C-alpha cells in the first residue's frame, strides 16, 4: 500500500517538475534573447560585451548574454551544451572543429541570409571559403591571422643579437638562440622556445617542404622522414642550448599566459599574430612579430592567412534571424569594429579594415603590418583538418616531449608519430 | 448496508466502501509520512535525476558509438574490447592512477594520524588548529591550489629555491615526467584534513583509563600507541582507507589544472578520469568514455570488496 502511495507521489512530483522546467525553457526561448559563447581572455570578453551593449542600445528589447572560457575548457563545455540541446545561439568556432560540428548537424547554414541580412560582399573570398563546409556557409570569419614568432626585442638587444628577418633560416635562428642563452643576461632565460611539439610550426615547416599535415581527403600528408627530421632538428637545437630544455617547455599549456616568452624563459616564442596585443600587455619588454623561419634562404614560406575564428549559429537556436543580424553587426558595423580592434584578427571586410587601420594603436599596427607584409611567405589556406586532428596535435606534442626528455630517438619519434596519426585518422 | 450487498450495484458499493477504507488508510499513511517524503524529496530528486539516471544512461552509452552531436549507434562490446586489447593510453592511465593511489593514500593517512595525535593532546587553541589544518582540504579541488602548486614546484619555484640553499639544483618537478606524479601525491597528502578530523574523533573514543592503567604497568608511549591506540583505531583507519582509496581513484582536478588537461608531460599525469574526460569531451567519444567509466566502477568495487574481505583479519570492533 505504501508503495502505491509513494509511486503516485513520485509521479505527481515528476509532473510538477516537468511543468516547472517547461516554464523555464519557454521563458528562455523568447526570440529577443541571444546567448553567446566564446573562448579567450578578459580583454576579449570586455570588447565583446561592449559590442553586445552597443547592439542592445540600437535594437531596443533585445537582450544578449555572453559567456567565455579558456580554450581548453571551451570545447568540452560546447560539446556538452550541444549534446544537452542547450547550445548557445552564437558560437565562436575554430577552423579545426568547424567540419566536425557542421557535418554533425550542430550548426545552421547561413548562405540563405546573404546578402540581404548577412552582407559579406567585401570579404576576402578565400576566407568565406574557409567558413564553408560541403557548399554551405557555417561560419563567418571574425578576422584573419597567421602563425608568428614573438620576439622579446629587449632581450635580443641585451644579448647583442640582431633580430631575425624574413630571410633568416632555422639554422641561423638557432645560432642566434644559442648566443642569447650563452650571453646569460637574464637568469634562466634561453634563446628560443622549444617548438618541436607545436603544430603550427610543424605544419609551416612541412609546407615549406611541399608537404602538409593532412590531405584534402583527410589522410596524413607527411612521411616518417619528414617527422624524424623535424624532431632531429629540435634535438640539435636543444643540445646546442638554443632552446629551452624539455622540462621548461612542458610548462607551456599552449596559451598566452604560460608561453615561455610570457614566463620570461625564452627570448623568442611561437604564437599567432592576433595574440600579439595580449602578449605585449603581459610583457614589460618591447615585443615584435616576425614570420616562422625558412628551411633554406630561397625556400617558399609555409604561412597562410587563416580565419582566426568564426561566429557560427547553432542549428538548435530559436532566434537564428537575430543571431545572423548580430553577427552582421559584429563584422560590418564601424562602431562595433572599432571596439573589437584587431584582437580577433584583421577584419575580413575591406571597408572595416580601413576603419580599423585608421585608429589602430601601436600594438594593433604590429599585427596588421605583420599579416599584410607576409608577401611570398603566405600560401594557400590548407583544407580544414579532419576529425581526429585534435588528437593528432596532442600526439605531436607527446612524442616531442618523449624525444625532449631523451626517452625516444628522433628517428623513432618520427616513426611513431606517423603510425599513431594514421591510426587516429582510421579510427575517425 | 447488508441490503445493498446483494444487488450488483451493491457490489460496486462494497468496492467503493473498500476503496474508501484504503483511501482512509492512504490518507493516514500519507499524513504520517508526508513530512518524511517531503524532506527526502531533494535527495530523491538528486539520486534519481543526477545519480541513478545518468549512471544507467552511461551504461547504455558504453555499448554505443556516441559523438554527442548525433544519436548513439549500438556497437555491442566493441568499446570494451578496444579497452582490453588495443588501447595503450588505457594502460598508461591505469599505471599513473595506481601509482597515485599506492603512494598518496598511505602517506596521507599516516600524516593525518600524526597530526590528529598531536592535536589530541589537549592543546590550547585546539579548535583554531583544527580549522587551520582542515583548510587545505576545503580548498583542495580548487584551481587556485593547483596554480599554487605550479608556483611551488616549477624550476624557479619555492622548493628549488630552498634546495639551492643547500647546493642542490632541482629540476622543474611539476613538468618533468619522472617527478610530476609525486608533486600531485604531495598535494594530496597536504589535503589531509578530512581523515584527520575523523581520526581525531576516533582518538577521543579511546578511554583514557586504558592509558593510565598501561602507564602504571610501565608501558612506554610507543608501546601504548602500538597496543592501545592502533588496535582501537582500526575501524576508523579502515573507514578512512576505503574512502581515501576511492577518492584517489577518482582524482581529477589537480592533474587537469596542472597539465592543462593534456596529462603531460608524456602522459605522466594522465589520471584515469582525465583520460576518460579527454575521450569524452576532447575526442567526442562519449560511448567509449562511458565504457572507461564503467571499468573504473568495476575496479573501485573490486578494491573496496577486497578491503572489506580482508578487514576481518585486522579491524577490531569494540564489543
XYZ file of C-alpha atoms in Angstrom:
747
model
C 0.000 0.000 0.000
C 2.734 2.389 0.889
C 4.381 1.515 -2.414
C 1.306 2.731 -4.277
C 1.376 5.916 -2.298
C 4.987 6.658 -2.957
C 4.639 5.844 -6.633
C 1.685 8.153 -7.037
C 3.530 10.777 -5.102
C 6.526 10.285 -7.266
C 4.558 10.664 -10.486
C 2.870 13.784 -9.195
C 6.215 15.220 -8.193
C 7.639 14.409 -11.590
C 4.746 16.122 -13.334
C 5.284 19.238 -11.265
C 8.953 19.207 -12.112
C 8.212 18.781 -15.795
C 5.816 21.668 -15.902
C 8.319 23.798 -13.985
C 11.083 23.045 -16.436
C 8.751 23.701 -19.348
C 8.053 27.110 -17.876
C 11.776 27.714 -17.646
C 12.533 26.897 -21.265
C 9.624 28.832 -22.695
C 10.776 31.879 -20.792
C 14.278 31.485 -22.187
C 13.156 30.874 -25.727
C 11.897 34.358 -26.402
C 13.116 35.491 -29.759
C 14.684 38.669 -28.486
C 17.290 36.844 -26.436
C 20.683 35.684 -27.610
C 23.299 33.650 -25.819
C 26.903 33.884 -26.944
C 29.802 31.628 -26.100
C 33.439 32.243 -26.945
C 36.900 31.321 -25.790
C 39.524 33.865 -24.861
C 40.777 36.009 -22.045
C 39.349 39.000 -20.206
C 40.309 41.717 -22.743
C 38.403 39.862 -25.468
C 35.427 39.488 -23.155
C 35.436 43.220 -22.419
C 35.434 44.087 -26.121
C 32.752 41.546 -26.948
C 30.487 42.698 -24.132
C 30.826 46.303 -25.258
C 29.677 45.329 -28.749
C 26.721 43.456 -27.242
C 25.755 46.539 -25.249
C 26.028 48.698 -28.347
C 23.794 46.270 -30.217
C 21.223 46.340 -27.437
C 21.068 50.142 -27.377
C 20.493 50.141 -31.138
C 17.930 47.316 -31.022
C 15.589 48.012 -28.173
C 14.138 44.982 -26.445
C 16.924 42.568 -27.288
C 18.952 41.005 -24.551
C 22.340 39.466 -25.185
C 24.251 37.446 -22.663
C 27.769 36.232 -23.222
C 29.997 33.687 -21.557
C 33.635 32.942 -22.131
C 36.139 30.251 -21.179
C 39.756 29.361 -21.840
C 40.471 27.307 -24.970
C 40.898 24.057 -23.071
C 37.626 24.313 -21.169
C 35.711 25.742 -24.071
C 35.324 22.666 -26.269
C 34.073 20.291 -23.568
C 31.523 22.894 -22.487
C 30.338 23.468 -26.022
C 30.083 19.759 -26.792
C 28.096 19.166 -23.606
C 25.740 22.033 -24.301
C 25.119 20.896 -27.861
C 24.520 17.322 -26.704
C 22.182 18.593 -23.984
C 20.135 20.597 -26.527
C 21.204 23.726 -24.695
C 23.649 25.197 -27.203
C 24.258 28.946 -27.208
C 22.793 30.771 -30.203
C 26.054 32.299 -31.355
C 29.079 30.034 -31.085
C 32.680 31.030 -31.590
C 34.042 28.318 -33.849
C 37.550 27.305 -34.817
C 38.842 26.128 -38.191
C 39.815 22.845 -36.565
C 36.299 21.995 -35.413
C 34.005 23.592 -37.974
C 33.811 20.492 -40.178
C 33.010 18.221 -37.256
C 30.250 20.444 -35.951
C 28.823 21.247 -39.367
C 28.730 17.645 -40.636
C 27.056 16.509 -37.424
C 24.258 18.989 -37.925
C 25.022 21.221 -34.967
C 25.368 24.433 -36.990
C 22.827 26.367 -39.047
C 23.716 27.032 -42.709
C 23.784 30.787 -43.294
C 24.080 31.291 -47.068
C 20.338 31.880 -47.452
C 20.699 35.085 -45.414
C 23.184 36.531 -47.870
C 23.352 39.243 -48.980
C 20.234 40.872 -47.530
C 20.766 40.158 -43.836
C 24.343 38.984 -43.894
C 26.403 41.172 -46.136
C 29.845 39.710 -46.775
C 30.341 41.325 -50.216
C 33.685 42.922 -49.461
C 35.003 39.928 -47.553
C 38.148 38.164 -48.621
C 36.789 35.371 -50.838
C 39.242 32.770 -49.554
C 38.137 33.458 -46.005
C 34.469 32.937 -46.860
C 35.562 29.616 -48.358
C 37.230 28.839 -45.053
C 33.892 29.070 -43.261
C 32.133 26.803 -45.754
C 31.654 23.080 -45.450
C 30.150 20.971 -48.263
C 28.965 24.090 -50.064
C 27.171 25.695 -47.126
C 28.350 28.660 -45.088
C 28.588 27.652 -41.429
C 30.920 30.287 -40.052
C 31.560 33.993 -40.549
C 35.241 34.738 -40.126
C 35.873 37.333 -37.431
C 39.331 38.165 -38.662
C 42.467 36.848 -40.286
C 45.689 35.980 -38.594
C 48.767 33.961 -39.218
C 51.144 31.922 -37.137
C 54.067 34.055 -35.990
C 57.253 34.224 -33.975
C 57.116 36.552 -30.973
C 60.412 38.254 -30.175
C 61.437 39.927 -26.951
C 63.429 42.703 -28.630
C 64.819 43.959 -25.313
C 66.289 40.559 -24.530
C 67.785 40.327 -28.033
C 69.366 43.756 -27.632
C 70.761 42.971 -24.187
C 72.445 39.888 -25.589
C 73.793 41.880 -28.537
C 71.988 39.732 -31.103
C 70.274 41.207 -34.181
C 66.616 40.401 -34.716
C 65.838 37.792 -37.369
C 64.499 38.983 -40.721
C 62.153 37.437 -43.249
C 65.155 35.716 -44.804
C 66.514 34.090 -41.649
C 66.772 30.298 -41.783
C 66.138 27.884 -38.912
C 69.862 27.161 -38.601
C 70.709 30.848 -38.309
C 67.871 31.339 -35.850
C 69.196 28.509 -33.708
C 72.655 30.125 -33.694
C 71.037 33.368 -32.503
C 69.211 31.460 -29.809
C 72.374 29.780 -28.605
C 74.111 33.165 -28.445
C 71.346 34.620 -26.298
C 71.463 31.646 -23.968
C 75.228 31.868 -23.744
C 75.181 35.630 -23.132
C 73.204 34.804 -19.985
C 71.995 38.374 -19.465
C 68.915 37.161 -17.614
C 68.778 34.341 -15.140
C 67.022 31.303 -16.528
C 66.385 32.790 -19.960
C 67.122 30.760 -23.062
C 67.159 31.890 -26.675
C 64.138 30.138 -28.129
C 61.081 28.236 -27.046
C 61.169 24.546 -27.952
C 58.792 24.409 -30.899
C 59.058 20.696 -31.640
C 55.594 19.968 -30.227
C 53.901 22.981 -31.810
C 51.526 22.022 -34.572
C 51.514 25.370 -36.449
C 55.318 25.272 -36.546
C 55.444 21.734 -37.793
C 52.799 22.469 -40.403
C 54.671 25.552 -41.613
C 57.873 23.550 -41.888
C 56.081 20.768 -43.778
C 54.538 23.267 -46.199
C 57.967 24.665 -46.943
C 58.916 21.128 -47.967
C 55.845 20.885 -50.174
C 54.020 18.581 -47.775
C 51.026 19.099 -45.474
C 49.702 17.877 -42.139
C 46.591 16.420 -43.728
C 45.499 15.974 -47.312
C 42.197 17.306 -48.640
C 40.620 13.857 -48.277
C 41.635 13.639 -44.623
C 44.748 11.439 -44.893
C 48.142 12.039 -43.333
C 50.133 14.470 -45.506
C 53.706 13.686 -44.459
C 56.017 10.742 -44.034
C 58.388 9.230 -41.487
C 61.382 11.091 -42.946
C 59.687 14.450 -42.517
C 58.702 13.803 -38.913
C 62.066 12.291 -37.942
C 63.977 15.187 -39.450
C 61.730 17.621 -37.601
C 62.339 16.041 -34.228
C 66.017 15.720 -35.051
C 66.325 19.424 -35.881
C 64.923 20.391 -32.494
C 67.026 17.796 -30.688
C 70.095 19.538 -32.132
C 68.777 22.942 -31.071
C 68.203 21.621 -27.575
C 71.690 20.154 -27.429
C 73.226 23.445 -28.544
C 71.332 25.313 -25.829
C 69.481 27.311 -28.463
C 66.075 26.488 -26.998
C 64.708 25.794 -23.535
C 65.140 22.314 -22.045
C 62.205 19.904 -22.123
C 61.123 20.404 -18.511
C 60.763 24.155 -19.096
C 58.884 23.714 -22.355
C 56.488 21.317 -20.621
C 55.234 24.212 -18.502
C 53.677 25.666 -21.649
C 49.988 24.841 -21.677
C 49.536 26.195 -25.180
C 48.144 29.540 -24.110
C 49.472 33.095 -23.820
C 49.922 33.061 -20.056
C 52.214 30.028 -19.986
C 54.181 30.590 -23.180
C 57.900 30.624 -22.405
C 58.138 34.245 -23.604
C 55.458 35.317 -21.117
C 57.175 33.329 -18.364
C 60.487 35.026 -19.165
C 62.103 31.694 -20.017
C 62.924 32.461 -23.630
C 63.598 35.493 -25.813
C 61.598 34.081 -28.735
C 58.443 32.009 -28.794
C 55.725 30.868 -31.161
C 52.189 32.227 -31.311
C 49.545 33.726 -33.576
C 49.521 37.299 -34.826
C 46.179 38.272 -33.285
C 47.569 37.317 -29.856
C 50.243 39.996 -30.094
C 48.156 42.603 -28.268
C 47.731 40.250 -25.319
C 51.384 39.201 -25.352
C 52.523 42.797 -25.245
C 50.095 43.548 -22.419
C 51.672 40.763 -20.407
C 55.279 41.728 -21.010
C 57.211 44.768 -19.803
C 59.792 44.410 -22.562
C 59.121 45.541 -26.090
C 57.948 42.666 -28.255
C 57.909 42.253 -32.028
C 56.407 39.815 -34.511
C 58.106 38.005 -37.307
C 57.446 35.000 -39.515
C 58.478 31.419 -38.859
C 61.957 30.748 -40.164
C 62.781 29.371 -43.595
C 64.337 25.992 -44.130
C 66.673 27.444 -46.755
C 67.182 31.054 -47.733
C 65.334 30.501 -51.017
C 62.568 28.181 -49.805
C 58.977 29.340 -50.143
C 57.236 30.277 -46.947
C 54.768 27.952 -45.293
C 52.489 30.629 -43.876
C 48.871 31.268 -44.740
C 46.230 33.739 -43.713
C 43.865 31.804 -41.520
C 40.397 32.763 -40.336
C 41.403 33.261 -36.713
C 37.935 32.248 -35.557
C 34.337 32.198 -36.761
C 30.971 33.034 -35.414
C 28.573 30.188 -36.114
C 24.898 29.894 -35.314
C 23.547 26.858 -33.516
C 21.117 24.735 -35.526
C 19.089 24.464 -32.301
C 18.757 28.230 -31.949
C 15.239 29.627 -31.765
C 16.463 33.051 -32.790
C 18.530 32.406 -35.905
C 17.412 35.674 -37.544
C 18.518 37.693 -34.560
C 21.767 35.757 -34.362
C 22.532 36.473 -38.013
C 21.763 40.141 -37.515
C 24.064 40.272 -34.516
C 26.901 38.624 -36.439
C 26.421 41.004 -39.356
C 26.608 43.883 -36.889
C 29.719 42.348 -35.337
C 31.680 42.281 -38.591
C 30.162 45.203 -40.532
C 29.274 47.967 -38.108
C 32.095 50.542 -37.912
C 31.453 51.317 -34.232
C 31.489 47.647 -33.340
C 34.595 47.011 -35.374
C 36.402 49.853 -33.641
C 35.528 48.371 -30.270
C 36.823 44.984 -31.389
C 40.057 46.319 -32.879
C 42.260 43.510 -34.235
C 42.032 41.415 -31.109
C 40.305 38.611 -33.045
C 42.448 39.180 -36.137
C 42.435 41.620 -39.035
C 38.803 42.292 -40.159
C 37.834 40.429 -43.326
C 35.699 43.237 -44.699
C 37.815 45.640 -46.762
C 35.790 48.643 -45.609
C 36.113 47.669 -41.963
C 39.823 47.043 -42.386
C 40.173 50.700 -43.400
C 38.072 51.830 -40.441
C 40.266 49.918 -38.036
C 43.572 50.777 -39.696
C 42.913 54.483 -39.234
C 42.504 54.130 -35.483
C 44.948 51.361 -34.614
C 47.343 51.824 -31.732
C 50.949 50.716 -31.953
C 50.357 47.093 -30.968
C 47.454 46.706 -33.340
C 49.617 48.097 -36.141
C 52.266 45.478 -35.479
C 49.772 42.674 -36.049
C 48.292 44.333 -39.132
C 51.680 45.067 -40.643
C 52.802 41.529 -39.992
C 49.845 39.805 -41.642
C 49.749 42.134 -44.641
C 53.521 42.025 -45.056
C 53.933 38.257 -45.324
C 54.429 38.509 -49.101
C 55.709 35.316 -50.699
C 55.750 33.658 -47.293
C 51.988 33.236 -47.426
C 50.422 30.431 -49.426
C 47.024 28.864 -49.879
C 44.785 28.040 -46.930
C 45.042 24.280 -46.272
C 41.805 22.273 -46.276
C 40.078 22.106 -42.868
C 41.627 19.365 -40.727
C 39.799 16.016 -40.465
C 38.177 14.595 -37.330
C 40.924 13.340 -35.043
C 43.181 16.319 -35.766
C 42.876 17.371 -32.116
C 44.264 14.010 -31.050
C 46.973 14.298 -33.658
C 48.055 17.627 -32.200
C 48.357 16.098 -28.707
C 50.322 13.213 -30.200
C 52.806 15.538 -31.915
C 53.414 17.192 -28.551
C 53.529 13.954 -26.583
C 56.211 12.483 -28.849
C 58.116 15.781 -28.918
C 58.259 15.534 -25.124
C 59.447 11.934 -25.249
C 62.251 12.990 -27.566
C 62.935 16.077 -25.448
C 63.276 14.068 -22.256
C 65.510 11.565 -24.043
C 63.073 8.654 -23.889
C 62.891 8.296 -27.655
C 65.320 8.940 -30.505
C 64.198 11.493 -33.114
C 64.123 8.717 -35.725
C 61.839 6.519 -33.626
C 59.783 9.547 -32.700
C 59.118 10.222 -36.374
C 58.139 6.618 -36.989
C 55.805 6.605 -34.019
C 54.151 9.888 -34.971
C 53.250 8.636 -38.435
C 51.948 5.322 -37.086
C 49.857 6.946 -34.371
C 48.335 9.621 -36.602
C 47.500 7.046 -39.260
C 45.688 5.008 -36.585
C 43.892 8.048 -35.184
C 42.622 9.019 -38.630
C 41.488 5.466 -39.322
C 39.515 5.485 -36.080
C 37.957 8.828 -37.006
C -25.652 -1.961 4.152
C -26.404 -5.717 4.021
C -29.240 -4.982 1.631
C -27.022 -3.150 -0.736
C -24.537 -6.016 -0.782
C -26.992 -8.308 -2.535
C -27.534 -6.178 -5.617
C -24.966 -5.824 -8.355
C -24.997 -2.142 -7.651
C -24.293 -3.020 -4.052
C -21.205 -4.929 -5.056
C -19.894 -1.784 -6.540
C -20.781 -0.094 -3.364
C -18.716 -2.584 -1.455
C -15.801 -1.860 -3.671
C -16.361 1.765 -3.125
C -16.507 1.111 0.577
C -13.278 -0.842 0.476
C -11.798 1.835 -1.663
C -12.835 4.365 0.903
C -11.148 2.322 3.600
C -7.993 2.141 1.507
C -8.300 5.822 0.810
C -8.550 6.412 4.530
C -5.517 4.303 5.198
C -3.712 6.036 2.419
C -4.590 9.361 3.937
C -3.452 8.267 7.372
C -0.210 6.910 5.974
C 0.282 9.997 3.920
C -0.412 12.260 6.852
C 2.054 10.331 8.957
C 4.801 10.148 6.321
C 4.347 13.253 4.233
C 6.920 15.336 6.098
C 9.361 12.479 5.737
C 8.875 12.239 1.993
C 8.999 15.971 1.726
C 12.332 16.097 3.449
C 13.566 13.184 1.356
C 12.483 14.838 -1.868
C 15.668 16.787 -2.570
C 17.682 13.647 -2.062
C 15.270 11.563 -4.140
C 15.427 14.057 -6.987
C 19.181 14.170 -6.698
C 19.541 10.412 -6.536
C 17.229 9.521 -9.397
C 17.858 12.579 -11.538
C 21.557 13.165 -11.021
C 22.982 9.801 -9.981
C 20.976 6.736 -10.922
C 19.519 8.110 -14.166
C 22.791 9.317 -15.657
C 24.522 6.143 -14.453
C 22.054 3.930 -16.302
C 22.272 6.107 -19.394
C 26.038 5.895 -19.294
C 25.782 2.107 -19.007
C 23.685 2.112 -22.168
C 26.037 4.552 -23.899
C 29.008 2.326 -23.103
C 27.671 -0.101 -25.701
C 27.325 2.595 -28.329
C 29.314 4.897 -30.518
C 28.135 8.344 -29.427
C 29.713 11.631 -30.508
C 27.276 13.808 -28.524
C 26.025 15.544 -31.657
C 24.363 12.639 -33.459
C 22.299 9.854 -31.905
C 24.149 6.935 -30.348
C 24.822 3.900 -32.538
C 24.796 0.427 -30.941
C 28.173 -1.305 -31.217
C 27.834 -4.048 -28.615
C 31.022 -4.912 -26.772
C 33.326 -3.072 -29.196
C 34.291 -0.352 -26.699
C 35.176 -2.877 -24.021
C 37.100 -4.961 -26.487
C 39.149 -1.956 -27.527
C 39.919 -1.095 -23.903
C 41.098 -4.627 -23.240
C 43.131 -5.169 -26.386
C 44.042 -2.053 -28.310
C 44.398 0.996 -26.111
C 47.909 1.787 -24.861
C 46.649 5.005 -23.276
C 44.321 2.975 -21.063
C 47.231 1.115 -19.525
C 49.246 4.317 -19.249
C 46.377 5.987 -17.381
C 45.906 2.918 -15.189
C 49.571 2.916 -14.305
C 49.529 6.599 -13.335
C 46.380 6.207 -11.266
C 47.603 3.128 -9.401
C 50.897 4.864 -8.637
C 48.917 7.765 -7.263
C 46.674 5.543 -5.129
C 49.540 3.451 -3.784
C 51.602 6.477 -2.754
C 49.029 9.058 -1.765
C 46.684 7.005 0.441
C 49.172 5.550 2.976
C 51.163 8.792 3.236
C 48.054 10.859 3.653
C 46.611 8.585 6.335
C 49.875 8.413 8.244
C 50.224 12.153 8.150
C 46.603 12.682 9.166
C 47.004 10.304 12.103
C 50.188 12.003 13.292
C 48.596 15.426 13.224
C 45.431 14.118 14.874
C 47.504 12.642 17.701
C 49.373 15.880 18.152
C 46.107 17.782 18.285
C 44.569 15.278 20.682
C 46.925 16.320 23.477
C 44.553 18.912 24.874
C 46.335 21.692 23.075
C 45.345 25.263 23.820
C 43.504 26.789 20.860
C 42.690 23.335 19.552
C 39.718 24.469 17.500
C 41.914 27.032 15.807
C 44.480 24.438 14.754
C 41.778 22.044 13.681
C 40.357 24.690 11.414
C 43.774 25.648 10.043
C 44.727 22.059 9.265
C 41.385 21.402 7.698
C 41.624 24.410 5.415
C 43.689 22.749 2.643
C 41.036 20.044 2.296
C 38.375 22.645 1.756
C 40.430 24.383 -0.886
C 41.557 21.031 -2.222
C 39.856 20.739 -5.539
C 40.199 24.371 -6.401
C 42.047 25.833 -9.306
C 43.900 28.248 -7.044
C 45.615 25.412 -5.205
C 46.684 23.734 -8.398
C 48.115 27.041 -9.564
C 49.873 27.454 -6.230
C 51.364 24.010 -6.711
C 52.790 25.058 -10.050
C 54.436 28.029 -8.352
C 55.941 25.801 -5.667
C 57.299 23.046 -7.881
C 58.294 24.880 -11.075
C 62.003 25.091 -11.865
C 62.228 28.539 -10.266
C 59.681 27.747 -7.573
C 59.986 27.839 -3.807
C 61.017 24.211 -3.474
C 64.028 24.670 -5.728
C 64.863 27.975 -4.059
C 65.033 26.108 -0.748
C 67.074 23.296 -2.309
C 69.537 25.728 -3.833
C 70.312 26.948 -0.290
C 71.900 23.558 0.335
C 73.528 23.469 -3.070
C 71.101 21.224 -4.937
C 69.839 22.296 -8.317
C 66.406 20.745 -8.658
C 64.542 20.066 -11.890
C 61.179 21.552 -12.733
C 59.392 18.972 -10.605
C 55.987 19.657 -11.947
C 56.899 19.419 -15.612
C 59.335 16.522 -15.522
C 57.810 13.129 -16.336
C 59.824 11.357 -13.641
C 58.617 13.570 -10.805
C 55.349 15.210 -11.793
C 53.129 12.474 -10.340
C 54.840 12.811 -6.947
C 54.108 16.522 -6.772
C 50.464 15.535 -7.139
C 50.914 12.927 -4.396
C 52.353 15.675 -2.184
C 49.374 17.848 -2.999
C 47.040 15.076 -1.930
C 48.949 14.408 1.308
C 48.771 18.093 2.136
C 44.996 17.833 1.962
C 44.875 15.547 4.983
C 42.132 17.489 6.758
C 39.119 15.256 6.456
C 40.757 11.961 7.524
C 42.444 13.911 10.322
C 39.125 15.116 11.717
C 37.810 11.567 11.639
C 40.948 10.257 13.333
C 40.572 12.923 15.976
C 37.030 11.774 16.676
C 38.255 8.177 16.846
C 41.045 9.059 19.260
C 38.522 10.738 21.530
C 36.604 7.464 21.784
C 39.518 5.608 23.352
C 39.011 5.526 27.137
C 41.729 7.441 28.958
C 41.871 4.918 31.819
C 43.383 2.376 29.468
C 46.381 4.622 29.019
C 46.545 5.292 32.739
C 46.488 1.594 33.512
C 49.125 0.949 30.853
C 51.471 3.615 32.132
C 51.036 2.312 35.707
C 52.154 -1.043 34.357
C 55.190 0.693 32.888
C 54.290 0.579 29.186
C 56.242 3.040 27.063
C 54.481 5.671 24.926
C 55.341 3.736 21.801
C 54.014 0.512 23.301
C 50.830 2.306 24.340
C 50.375 3.525 20.796
C 51.061 0.119 19.338
C 48.971 -1.868 21.807
C 46.097 0.500 22.594
C 45.713 3.355 20.126
C 46.266 1.456 16.912
C 44.047 -1.587 17.604
C 41.195 0.541 18.944
C 41.510 2.853 15.996
C 41.348 0.150 13.312
C 37.663 0.714 12.471
C 38.431 4.376 11.814
C 41.575 3.539 9.869
C 39.568 1.097 7.809
C 36.906 3.669 7.075
C 39.449 6.325 6.124
C 41.422 3.912 3.962
C 38.373 2.870 1.965
C 37.107 6.410 1.488
C 40.514 7.813 0.576
C 41.241 4.993 -1.857
C 38.001 5.613 -3.697
C 38.753 9.325 -3.722
C 42.233 8.742 -5.074
C 40.884 6.632 -7.925
C 38.572 9.459 -8.828
C 41.156 12.262 -8.594
C 40.910 14.651 -11.491
C 41.186 18.383 -10.825
C 44.849 18.726 -9.838
C 46.094 16.822 -12.865
C 43.702 18.632 -15.143
C 44.812 22.062 -13.992
C 48.500 21.342 -13.660
C 48.899 19.657 -17.027
C 46.471 21.950 -18.810
C 44.227 18.976 -19.498
C 46.867 17.113 -21.506
C 48.004 14.662 -18.838
C 51.542 15.580 -19.842
C 54.446 15.722 -19.893
C 54.390 12.358 -21.707
C 51.219 11.076 -20.025
C 52.917 11.223 -16.621
C 49.871 12.886 -15.035
C 47.286 11.170 -17.201
C 44.916 10.191 -14.408
C 42.276 7.679 -15.375
C 39.497 10.228 -15.046
C 41.494 12.734 -17.088
C 41.853 10.245 -19.924
C 38.167 9.494 -19.676
C 37.452 13.197 -19.890
C 39.727 13.636 -22.916
C 37.992 10.817 -24.750
C 34.520 12.117 -23.930
C 34.905 15.828 -24.453
C 38.135 16.250 -26.412
C 37.650 13.489 -28.953
C 33.851 13.262 -28.990
C 33.816 9.615 -27.940
C 31.201 9.634 -25.212
C 30.384 5.954 -25.732
C 33.974 4.896 -25.293
C 34.373 7.178 -22.293
C 31.284 5.618 -20.726
C 32.842 2.193 -21.097
C 36.003 3.534 -19.450
C 33.864 4.887 -16.618
C 32.239 1.528 -16.012
C 35.619 -0.186 -15.960
C 36.608 2.289 -13.253
C 33.455 1.491 -11.290
C 34.369 -2.171 -11.518
C 37.931 -1.580 -10.375
C 36.837 0.516 -7.412
C 34.252 -2.107 -6.488
C 36.892 -4.840 -6.551
C 39.254 -2.781 -4.398
C 36.524 -1.987 -1.915
C 35.305 -5.578 -1.748
C 38.868 -6.698 -1.193
C 39.243 -4.213 1.675
C 36.078 -5.475 3.298
C 37.072 -9.118 2.905
C 40.477 -8.588 4.478
C 39.128 -6.254 7.140
C 38.012 -9.101 9.386
C 41.670 -10.017 9.944
C 42.799 -6.638 11.146
C 39.857 -4.454 12.107
C 38.812 -4.823 15.742
C 35.381 -3.755 16.737
C 34.786 -2.977 20.362
C 32.203 -5.401 21.699
